[in-house]
Amino acid sequence: MEGAILNPMSNPMPGPDSLLALAFPSDPQISPDGQRVAFVLARVEEEDPQKPDKEFAKPRYKTHLWLSDGGPATQLTQGEGRDSSPRWSPDGATLAFVRASSGRGGQLHLLPVGGGEARRVTEFKGAVQDLQFSPDGRSLSFLSTGDDEDKRDERGEARVITRPRYRFNGRDWLPERPARLWHYDVQADKLSEWHTPETEINGYAWQPDSGGVLFVSSTDELRATQGQQEVYRLPLNGAPEQVTQWNSGIGTLIPHPDGGRFVLVGRPEGKGSPENSHLFLVEADGSWRRLDEQHDHGVGNMVGGDCHVGALPEKPVWLDDSTLLFSSTVRGSCGLFRVTLDGKITVQDHDAQAVIPSFTASGSGVALIRERADRFPEVELNGKTVTALHDRLTFPILTPERVTFQNELGEGEGWALLPEGEARVPAILTIHGGPHTDYGHAFMHEFQLFAARGYGVCYSNPRGSAGYGQAWVDDIHGRWGGPDMDDLINFFDRCLEAYPRLDGSRSAVMGGSYGGFMTNWITGHTTRFQAAITDRSICNLLSFGGTSDIGLRFWDDELGLNFHRRADALKLWDLSPLQYVEDVKTPTLIVHSVLDHRCPVEQAEQWYAALTLHGVPVRFVRFPEENHELSRAGRPDRRIKRLEEYLGWLEEWLKG
């Protein structure tokens, strides 16, 4: 899998620029006959290879479509455009995809798979997303804001806000009108606006008879902020009809082959973000039951990795009239499972030492991405690996060792990744975000880099993490900083005991998002760590409630509290790291992105100001234009700068 890349400088000790050699697979799409896979590959290249700036390199992601029939994958699209979202026509002859070029959002294109040039279908000012062919192949649908433009900021105009939700992480300002559902008649080459929703469409799926779609939305904007969604039926000609009274979060819709029933992935009414997502079969009369009652694990992949650039579909698929294929996070792994209409669960493809972050299936074929802690993500087609991306790594990869700890609920687990050799090394405790996500067997370039640079990396799944059953998740409800901190410190002590090479007198604590909250919390409650790095963190739960894109609901779900209720305010302050900042002595690096609307940058600003006033050594690194996903999918040069800052801080306080 050759291609021009920005080569990292040759150095016996790898640096953050090793990121430049990587190529990231995403969006594996199985062909209708199950014998081919189309996918997206993101590579890091100079923004304009014809006009490189010798004083300032501009590495950027460039994406193209690749194709495999079971042999080594070959590149399908070329050029400077950024290609994504490949979608097969039902006859397997055409790929619809999105191509973005400089100055224009991604537009719908059609490419004959047998050969020929791609043809552009749309020329909107807004981007096209969520392409879907109808089962009969006659229609192609997508979401787009069309030619709507918002130039108020360019013109310096005031922005008048009347909606409860107006900014969102990764999207910045939300459009005045939600994206519309569009219909393209493939044979007639006719494009039309199909449906203009009152509130945003969060997902949709074609009915088996191609007579219309089911879509997810909310009855009004306030319910949307509260995660209260419903399913609607929309015919090709006619008005939408609400078919559920769900009043809760819905992630994905999977119509049953009979056309009358469907499965949704979501949470029942009264359950918020701490509840694992599950499979619910909704009958034609609106009654429903949970299909995966015997499976105490959430649907989908919750294991975090930092080599996921692009879309990672994991929508369940009907294998026949009675069997549904789905993915699920089990401890530190994610695999594929089957569930029948009578609730029987069987394993299809589950390696307890691996993660499948994405899959699609059709007929008897399955396309997926698989990764391990010591193996870079690769694309597989029907059990055969069709990429060789691991070979691009520029330094030897280490294998982590499992470390267990005990608490009131039983056994917890984590891992220690140690450098080669026998010398004593500084120890890092790193904490995942969420809190209801997971560390595990996904590949982490960041961890491998730290270990290669001489640090022992310790990471675990304390109570609150996904993958260990609902009771494990629920145990931190209303008490962040309690059981989770106990587990983290307990786990770290077990690592120090198991591996005497780890030097507890030269240790750091770090984390992002919820992991940043925990880093701030821990340094306010112990001085045992010699350095801290807090990334996209939270320090003030009160101000978070009114500034985060999920703040109107999040603390209700997680803590049973909310910032706008007088009776809850002091309780939220008691759970805020800022309340304990006078006790912080640990030198702290703060990293944050300006367009992070999930954990807004004002949280970092408050933590920086407070540490400064108390004389704590502190350094604040702010990234422009980036959002909450900087560490995983941010611009390559900014990801590199972030890692450089991490390593510089660790060098100064643990080795200096």
CSV table of N, CA, C and O in Angstrom, one decimal, residues 140-178:
chain,number,residue,atom,x,y,z
A,140,LEU,N,-31.6,7.2,-4.3
A,140,LEU,CA,-30.4,7.5,-3.4
A,140,LEU,C,-30.8,8.7,-2.6
A,140,LEU,O,-31.2,9.7,-3.1
A,141,SER,N,-30.7,8.5,-1.3
A,141,SER,CA,-31.1,9.6,-0.3
A,141,SER,C,-29.8,10.1,0.4
A,141,SER,O,-28.8,9.4,0.6
A,142,PHE,N,-30.0,11.3,1.0
A,142,PHE,CA,-28.9,11.8,1.8
A,142,PHE,C,-29.4,13.0,2.5
A,142,PHE,O,-30.5,13.5,2.3
A,143,LEU,N,-28.6,13.5,3.5
A,143,LEU,CA,-29.0,14.7,4.3
A,143,LEU,C,-28.0,15.9,3.8
A,143,LEU,O,-26.9,15.7,3.6
A,144,SER,N,-28.6,17.1,3.8
A,144,SER,CA,-27.8,18.2,3.4
A,144,SER,C,-28.6,19.5,3.8
A,144,SER,O,-29.8,19.5,3.7
A,145,THR,N,-27.9,20.6,4.1
A,145,THR,CA,-28.5,21.9,4.2
A,145,THR,C,-28.6,22.6,2.9
A,145,THR,O,-29.1,23.7,2.8
A,146,GLY,N,-28.2,21.9,1.8
A,146,GLY,CA,-28.4,22.4,0.5
A,146,GLY,C,-27.6,23.7,0.3
A,146,GLY,O,-26.4,23.7,0.5
A,147,ASP,N,-28.2,24.8,-0.2
A,147,ASP,CA,-27.5,26.0,-0.5
A,147,ASP,C,-27.7,27.0,0.6
A,147,ASP,O,-27.3,28.2,0.4
A,148,ASP,N,-28.1,26.6,1.8
A,148,ASP,CA,-28.1,27.5,2.9
A,148,ASP,C,-26.7,28.0,3.3
A,148,ASP,O,-25.8,27.2,3.2
A,149,GLU,N,-26.6,29.3,3.6
A,149,GLU,CA,-25.3,29.8,4.0
A,149,GLU,C,-25.5,30.7,5.2
A,149,GLU,O,-26.5,31.3,5.4
A,150,ASP,N,-24.5,30.7,6.1
A,150,ASP,CA,-24.5,31.5,7.3
A,150,ASP,C,-23.2,32.3,7.3
A,150,ASP,O,-22.1,31.8,7.6
A,151,LYS,N,-23.3,33.6,6.9
A,151,LYS,CA,-22.1,34.4,6.8
A,151,LYS,C,-22.2,35.6,7.8
A,151,LYS,O,-21.5,36.6,7.7
A,152,ARG,N,-23.0,35.3,8.9
A,152,ARG,CA,-23.1,36.4,9.9
A,152,ARG,C,-21.7,36.7,10.6
A,152,ARG,O,-21.4,37.9,10.8
A,153,ASP,N,-21.0,35.7,10.8
A,153,ASP,CA,-19.7,36.0,11.5
A,153,ASP,C,-18.7,36.7,10.5
A,153,ASP,O,-18.0,37.6,10.9
A,154,GLU,N,-18.8,36.3,9.2
A,154,GLU,CA,-17.9,37.0,8.2
A,154,GLU,C,-18.3,38.5,8.1
A,154,GLU,O,-17.4,39.3,8.0
A,155,ARG,N,-19.6,38.7,8.2
A,155,ARG,CA,-20.1,40.1,8.0
A,155,ARG,C,-20.1,40.9,9.4
A,155,ARG,O,-20.4,42.1,9.4
A,156,GLY,N,-19.7,40.2,10.4
A,156,GLY,CA,-19.6,40.9,11.7
A,156,GLY,C,-21.0,41.2,12.3
A,156,GLY,O,-21.2,42.1,13.1
A,157,GLU,N,-22.0,40.4,11.9
A,157,GLU,CA,-23.4,40.6,12.4
A,157,GLU,C,-23.6,40.0,13.7
A,157,GLU,O,-23.0,39.0,14.1
A,158,ALA,N,-24.6,40.5,14.4
A,158,ALA,CA,-25.0,39.9,15.7
A,158,ALA,C,-25.6,38.6,15.4
A,158,ALA,O,-26.3,38.4,14.4
A,159,ARG,N,-25.5,37.6,16.3
A,159,ARG,CA,-26.1,36.3,16.2
A,159,ARG,C,-27.2,36.2,17.3
A,159,ARG,O,-26.9,36.3,18.5
A,160,VAL,N,-28.4,36.2,16.8
A,160,VAL,CA,-29.6,36.1,17.8
A,160,VAL,C,-29.9,34.7,18.0
A,160,VAL,O,-30.2,33.9,17.1
A,161,ILE,N,-29.9,34.3,19.3
A,161,ILE,CA,-30.1,32.9,19.7
A,161,ILE,C,-31.4,32.7,20.4
A,161,ILE,O,-31.7,33.4,21.4
A,162,THR,N,-32.3,31.9,19.9
A,162,THR,CA,-33.6,31.6,20.6
A,162,THR,C,-33.8,30.1,20.8
A,162,THR,O,-34.8,29.8,21.4
A,163,ARG,N,-32.9,29.3,20.4
A,163,ARG,CA,-33.0,27.8,20.6
A,163,ARG,C,-32.2,27.3,21.7
A,163,ARG,O,-31.2,27.9,22.0
A,164,PRO,N,-32.6,26.3,22.4
A,164,PRO,CA,-31.9,25.8,23.6
A,164,PRO,C,-30.5,25.2,23.2
A,164,PRO,O,-29.6,25.2,24.0
A,165,ARG,N,-30.4,24.7,22.0
A,165,ARG,CA,-29.2,24.1,21.5
A,165,ARG,C,-28.7,24.8,20.2
A,165,ARG,O,-29.4,24.8,19.2
A,166,TYR,N,-27.6,25.4,20.3
A,166,TYR,CA,-27.2,26.3,19.1
A,166,TYR,C,-25.7,26.0,18.7
A,166,TYR,O,-25.3,26.5,17.6
A,167,ARG,N,-24.9,25.3,19.5
A,167,ARG,CA,-23.6,25.0,19.1
A,167,ARG,C,-23.4,23.5,19.5
A,167,ARG,O,-24.0,23.0,20.4
A,168,PHE,N,-22.5,22.8,18.7
A,168,PHE,CA,-22.3,21.4,19.0
A,168,PHE,C,-20.8,21.1,18.6
A,168,PHE,O,-20.3,21.6,17.7
A,169,ASN,N,-20.2,20.2,19.5
A,169,ASN,CA,-18.8,19.9,19.2
A,169,ASN,C,-18.6,19.2,17.8
A,169,ASN,O,-19.4,18.4,17.4
A,170,GLY,N,-17.6,19.7,17.2
A,170,GLY,CA,-17.3,19.2,15.9
A,170,GLY,C,-18.0,19.9,14.7
A,170,GLY,O,-17.7,19.7,13.6
A,171,ARG,N,-19.0,20.7,15.1
A,171,ARG,CA,-19.8,21.4,14.1
A,171,ARG,C,-19.9,22.9,14.3
A,171,ARG,O,-20.3,23.6,13.4
A,172,ASP,N,-19.5,23.3,15.5
A,172,ASP,CA,-19.6,24.7,15.9
A,172,ASP,C,-21.0,25.2,15.8
A,172,ASP,O,-21.9,24.5,16.4
A,173,TRP,N,-21.3,26.3,15.2
A,173,TRP,CA,-22.7,26.8,15.1
A,173,TRP,C,-23.6,25.9,14.4
A,173,TRP,O,-23.3,25.5,13.3
A,174,LEU,N,-24.7,25.5,15.0
A,174,LEU,CA,-25.7,24.7,14.3
A,174,LEU,C,-26.5,25.6,13.3
A,174,LEU,O,-26.7,26.8,13.5
A,175,PRO,N,-26.9,25.0,12.1
A,175,PRO,CA,-27.6,25.8,11.1
A,175,PRO,C,-28.9,26.3,11.6
A,175,PRO,O,-29.5,25.6,12.5
A,176,GLU,N,-29.4,27.4,11.1
A,176,GLU,CA,-30.7,27.9,11.4
A,176,GLU,C,-31.8,26.9,11.1
A,176,GLU,O,-32.8,26.7,11.8
A,177,ARG,N,-31.7,26.2,9.9
A,177,ARG,CA,-32.6,25.2,9.5
A,177,ARG,C,-31.8,23.8,9.5
A,177,ARG,O,-30.7,23.8,9.1
A,178,PRO,N,-32.5,22.8,10.1
A,178,PRO,CA,-31.8,21.5,10.1
A,178,PRO,C,-31.5,21.0,8.7
A,178,PRO,O,-32.2,21.4,7.7
